[in-house]
Coordinates of C-alpha atoms in Angstrom, one line a residue:
M605 CA -11.4 -9.8 8.9
D606 CA -12.2 -6.3 7.8
L607 CA -8.8 -4.7 7.1
L608 CA -10.0 -1.2 8.0
H609 CA -10.8 -2.5 11.5
Y610 CA -7.5 -4.1 12.2
E611 CA -7.3 -2.9 15.8
P612 CA -3.6 -2.1 16.2
L613 CA -3.6 0.3 13.2
N614 CA -6.1 2.9 12.0
F615 CA -6.5 2.4 8.3
P616 CA -8.5 5.1 6.5
P617 CA -10.8 4.1 3.6
Y618 CA -9.1 3.0 0.4
Q619 CA -8.3 5.7 -2.1
S620 CA -8.4 5.0 -5.8
V621 CA -5.1 6.2 -7.3
S622 CA -4.4 6.4 -11.0
P623 CA -1.2 7.6 -12.8
E624 CA -2.9 11.0 -13.1
T625 CA -3.6 11.3 -9.4
A626 CA -0.5 9.6 -8.1
K627 CA 1.5 12.7 -7.6
S628 CA -1.1 14.4 -5.4
F629 CA -1.7 11.2 -3.5
I630 CA 2.0 10.7 -2.8
S631 CA 2.4 14.3 -1.7
A632 CA -0.1 13.7 1.2
V633 CA 1.9 10.7 2.5
K634 CA 4.4 11.4 5.2
K635 CA 8.0 10.0 5.3
D636 CA 7.1 8.1 8.5
S637 CA 7.2 4.3 8.8
G638 CA 4.1 2.4 8.2
V639 CA 2.1 -0.4 6.4
F640 CA 0.3 0.0 3.1
V641 CA -2.2 -2.2 1.4
V642 CA -3.0 -2.4 -2.3
K643 CA -6.1 -4.0 -3.8
K644 CA -7.7 -4.1 -7.2
T645 CA -10.0 -1.1 -7.7
G646 CA -13.6 -1.8 -6.9
L647 CA -12.8 -5.3 -5.7
N648 CA -12.2 -6.8 -2.3
E649 CA -9.0 -8.6 -3.5
I650 CA -5.9 -7.5 -1.7
I651 CA -2.9 -8.0 -3.9
H652 CA -0.1 -6.6 -1.8
I653 CA 0.7 -5.6 1.8
G654 CA 3.9 -3.8 2.2
V655 CA 6.1 -1.8 4.5
G656 CA 7.7 1.6 4.2
N657 CA 10.4 2.4 6.8
G658 CA 13.8 4.0 7.0
A659 CA 14.5 7.6 6.3
K660 CA 12.0 8.0 3.5
G661 CA 9.3 5.7 4.9
L662 CA 5.9 5.2 3.3
K663 CA 6.2 8.2 0.9
E664 CA 9.2 6.7 -1.0
R665 CA 7.8 3.1 -0.9
I666 CA 4.5 4.1 -2.4
R667 CA 6.1 6.3 -4.9
Q668 CA 8.1 3.3 -6.2
I669 CA 4.8 1.6 -7.2
F670 CA 4.2 4.4 -9.7
S671 CA 7.8 4.5 -11.1
P672 CA 9.5 1.2 -10.4
G673 CA 13.2 0.6 -10.8
C674 CA 14.6 -2.0 -13.1
S675 CA 15.1 -4.6 -10.3
Q676 CA 11.9 -4.0 -8.4
S677 CA 9.8 -7.0 -9.4
T678 CA 6.9 -6.3 -6.9
N679 CA 6.7 -2.7 -8.0
K680 CA 6.8 -3.7 -11.6
K681 CA 3.8 -6.1 -11.1
L682 CA 1.8 -3.5 -9.3
H683 CA 2.7 -0.9 -12.0
E684 CA 1.6 -3.4 -14.7
L685 CA -1.7 -3.9 -12.8
L686 CA -2.1 -0.1 -12.6
N687 CA -1.6 0.2 -16.3
D688 CA -4.1 -2.6 -17.1
Q689 CA -6.8 -1.3 -14.7
G690 CA -6.2 2.4 -14.9
S691 CA -6.1 2.7 -11.1
I692 CA -5.5 0.7 -7.9
D693 CA -6.9 1.2 -4.4
I694 CA -4.4 2.0 -1.6
T695 CA -4.7 2.6 2.1
F696 CA -1.9 3.0 4.7
A697 CA -1.3 3.5 8.4
Y698 CA 1.7 4.9 10.2
T699 CA 3.3 2.7 12.8
A700 CA 6.7 2.5 14.6
N701 CA 6.8 -1.2 14.0
P702 CA 5.6 -1.8 10.4
T703 CA 7.3 -5.1 9.9
F704 CA 5.5 -6.7 12.8
H705 CA 2.1 -5.3 11.7
C706 CA 2.7 -6.3 8.0
A707 CA 3.4 -9.9 9.1
A708 CA 0.4 -10.0 11.5
L709 CA -1.9 -8.7 8.7
K710 CA -0.6 -11.3 6.2
R711 CA -1.2 -14.1 8.8
Q712 CA -4.7 -12.9 9.6
L713 CA -5.7 -12.4 5.9
K714 CA -3.9 -15.7 5.0
L715 CA -1.7 -14.0 2.4

């Protein structure tokens, strides 16, 4: 399945985000609920599908990738990959039901 054509959500093309471009990327993300997908830059290997919901939504959830807290193991792994590669590719889509769509994507992609 081509992720960018997952019918219920309209994912834009992936954007390559580095530590240097993270702040401007995050500033364009709304605080709405949604689903985000991270893959290795230049590869078709999805490494994480996540959810941003609640009061701060996707904006805060994606921000956490770039400055993980001490107990955030997933964010630490993504941050480590970011440091190793220099950038990661991210796409996201807004939805009122991010948990449902995240689970559906993981099932369809067999993650």
